[in-house]
């Protein structure tokens, strides 16, 4: 297994929202997290990616292996499409950006400033960043937001190619990506039970 999560509990605003979450992710495998809005998918993904600490639980195999894509596209508006990808490639020690441009149909936009792109084009560029990280585990939060049908298909094919090359993907999405091979984990059974707030002793 490339990623192992055991007995993870996460909080939002100091309140427990998920607890007891455990799963494994193998090389060449995609896992899709499902659940109603607000259940804690984003918080769980951020904890797996090391962006915020869990209340308890362990994550194994994530050290310097994860490329995370959240709700923000992570773009520099005053840089061109090519310059944005070159910037992120340099951060991760990668030199080749052409496959990323081609995979997300950005070749004809390569000289456009990121700030002038449409929402869907910005999203495609944000996702193309994943391909220039060189990291094997993609952790993606609602990756197809703002994408049209054709762009969703481009994204799905990029994921399939990543899996064929031995990578892995952990995704939270409500959209059917057509990835029949992906496993699904419903987070509803892991919703934390309500806990009574402790009264501050100063008011006793």
XYZ file of C-alpha atoms in Angstrom:
204
model
C 0.000 0.000 0.000
C 1.259 3.489 -0.838
C -1.063 5.227 1.627
C -2.605 3.912 4.827
C -5.068 5.831 6.997
C -6.037 4.357 10.365
C -8.698 5.431 12.877
C -8.623 9.056 11.770
C -10.826 11.635 13.471
C -11.024 15.214 12.223
C -12.576 18.389 13.565
C -13.889 21.633 12.093
C -14.221 24.714 14.246
C -13.335 22.643 17.295
C -16.190 20.194 16.709
C -15.650 16.564 15.758
C -17.126 15.798 12.327
C -15.623 12.435 11.330
C -14.138 9.649 13.435
C -12.836 6.133 12.954
C -11.982 6.557 9.266
C -9.626 3.870 7.948
C -8.648 2.943 4.404
C -5.744 1.841 2.218
C -4.694 3.108 -1.190
C -2.519 0.994 -3.459
C -0.367 1.906 -6.446
C -2.509 2.138 -9.580
C -5.703 2.611 -7.551
C -8.267 5.415 -7.274
C -10.502 5.896 -4.252
C -13.496 8.257 -4.350
C -14.882 9.709 -1.111
C -18.629 10.260 -1.057
C -20.992 11.842 1.423
C -23.385 14.770 1.826
C -22.167 18.370 1.859
C -20.610 19.302 5.166
C -19.794 15.780 6.310
C -16.068 16.509 6.310
C -14.619 15.367 2.981
C -12.502 18.499 2.553
C -11.254 18.408 6.139
C -10.337 14.732 5.832
C -8.412 15.315 2.605
C -6.528 18.250 4.143
C -5.547 16.070 7.092
C -4.396 13.247 4.823
C -2.328 15.765 2.830
C -0.714 17.095 6.006
C -2.264 20.557 5.750
C -3.983 20.332 9.128
C -3.531 17.888 11.988
C -6.202 15.284 12.701
C -7.703 15.004 16.161
C -6.356 11.467 16.239
C -5.319 8.686 13.896
C -2.365 8.016 11.639
C -1.414 8.506 7.987
C 1.418 6.370 6.625
C 3.156 6.711 3.271
C 2.284 10.363 2.620
C 5.691 11.898 3.312
C 6.697 13.951 0.242
C 4.488 11.761 -1.930
C 1.278 13.795 -2.147
C 0.221 16.465 -4.627
C -2.899 18.201 -3.274
C -5.448 20.133 -5.331
C -8.130 21.901 -3.328
C -10.769 24.507 -4.134
C -8.132 27.106 -5.032
C -6.416 26.700 -8.394
C -3.102 27.966 -6.989
C -2.302 30.185 -9.971
C -0.303 33.373 -10.345
C -2.560 35.719 -12.319
C 0.239 37.800 -13.847
C 2.109 34.780 -15.206
C 1.217 33.003 -18.431
C -0.052 29.436 -18.568
C 3.436 28.223 -19.481
C 5.095 30.326 -16.783
C 2.727 28.989 -14.136
C 3.536 25.391 -15.044
C 7.259 26.102 -15.245
C 7.114 27.706 -11.803
C 5.468 24.659 -10.231
C 7.718 22.269 -12.159
C 10.779 24.075 -10.777
C 9.417 23.778 -7.233
C 9.288 19.998 -7.605
C 12.443 19.584 -9.673
C 10.637 18.663 -12.900
C 11.626 20.052 -16.303
C 8.976 18.749 -18.729
C 5.635 20.584 -18.965
C 4.452 19.700 -22.474
C 2.524 16.542 -21.427
C 0.588 18.636 -18.901
C -0.259 21.270 -21.512
C -1.456 18.629 -23.964
C -3.400 16.542 -21.446
C -5.538 19.494 -20.392
C -5.885 21.127 -23.834
C -3.829 24.154 -22.820
C -1.377 24.254 -25.727
C -3.224 27.012 -27.587
C -3.517 28.997 -24.342
C 0.106 28.639 -23.334
C 0.920 32.364 -23.760
C -2.261 33.677 -22.122
C -1.999 35.299 -18.705
C -3.642 33.100 -16.099
C -5.698 36.010 -14.828
C -7.452 36.329 -18.194
C -8.596 32.697 -18.372
C -12.186 31.574 -17.846
C -13.085 29.667 -14.672
C -12.941 26.350 -16.499
C -9.595 27.157 -18.137
C -8.153 28.163 -14.770
C -9.358 24.889 -13.326
C -7.692 22.917 -16.125
C -4.444 24.782 -15.510
C -4.729 24.169 -11.779
C -5.160 20.443 -12.417
C -2.300 20.408 -14.922
C -0.057 21.396 -12.000
C -0.494 17.849 -10.675
C 1.349 16.446 -13.656
C 4.441 18.591 -13.104
C 4.864 17.672 -9.440
C 6.160 14.189 -10.190
C 4.381 12.996 -7.046
C 2.643 9.608 -7.111
C -0.352 10.313 -4.853
C -2.935 12.825 -6.046
C -5.315 14.106 -3.354
C -8.136 16.004 -5.064
C -11.054 17.925 -3.586
C -13.956 18.358 -6.049
C -11.494 18.495 -8.963
C -14.108 18.940 -11.702
C -15.714 22.129 -10.371
C -16.179 24.628 -13.259
C -15.318 22.005 -15.885
C -17.559 21.272 -18.862
C -18.237 17.727 -20.055
C -15.285 17.658 -22.448
C -12.906 18.911 -19.751
C -14.185 16.339 -17.244
C -13.299 13.686 -19.809
C -9.791 15.163 -20.146
C -9.377 15.034 -16.388
C -10.611 11.434 -16.167
C -8.145 10.369 -18.857
C -5.314 12.144 -17.019
C -6.214 10.187 -13.888
C -6.315 6.903 -15.818
C -2.884 7.625 -17.301
C -1.561 8.442 -13.829
C -2.913 5.139 -12.501
C -1.452 3.156 -15.413
C 1.942 4.651 -14.581
C 1.687 3.386 -11.008
C 0.266 6.504 -9.400
C -2.721 6.704 -7.056
C -5.619 9.112 -6.620
C -7.771 9.978 -3.614
C -10.707 12.149 -4.647
C -13.791 13.735 -3.146
C -16.356 14.377 -5.864
C -20.095 14.205 -6.544
C -19.484 13.901 -10.285
C -19.427 10.567 -12.087
C -16.016 10.630 -13.758
C -16.560 7.421 -15.646
C -13.772 5.755 -13.669
C -15.443 2.395 -13.252
C -12.284 0.992 -11.694
C -12.341 3.468 -8.788
C -13.379 2.243 -5.361
C -15.928 4.310 -3.432
C -15.875 5.030 0.296
C -19.061 6.496 1.773
C -18.128 8.658 4.771
C -21.661 8.741 6.192
C -21.044 5.860 8.662
C -18.045 7.764 10.045
C -19.993 10.885 11.003
C -19.012 11.804 14.552
C -21.645 11.484 17.230
C -22.671 14.799 18.826
C -20.699 15.581 21.950
C -21.923 17.681 24.836
C -19.926 20.870 25.219
C -17.951 21.052 28.438
C -19.049 23.971 30.599
C -16.281 26.373 31.490
C -15.517 26.033 35.202
C -15.402 29.819 35.496
C -19.203 29.849 35.145
C -19.862 27.111 37.703
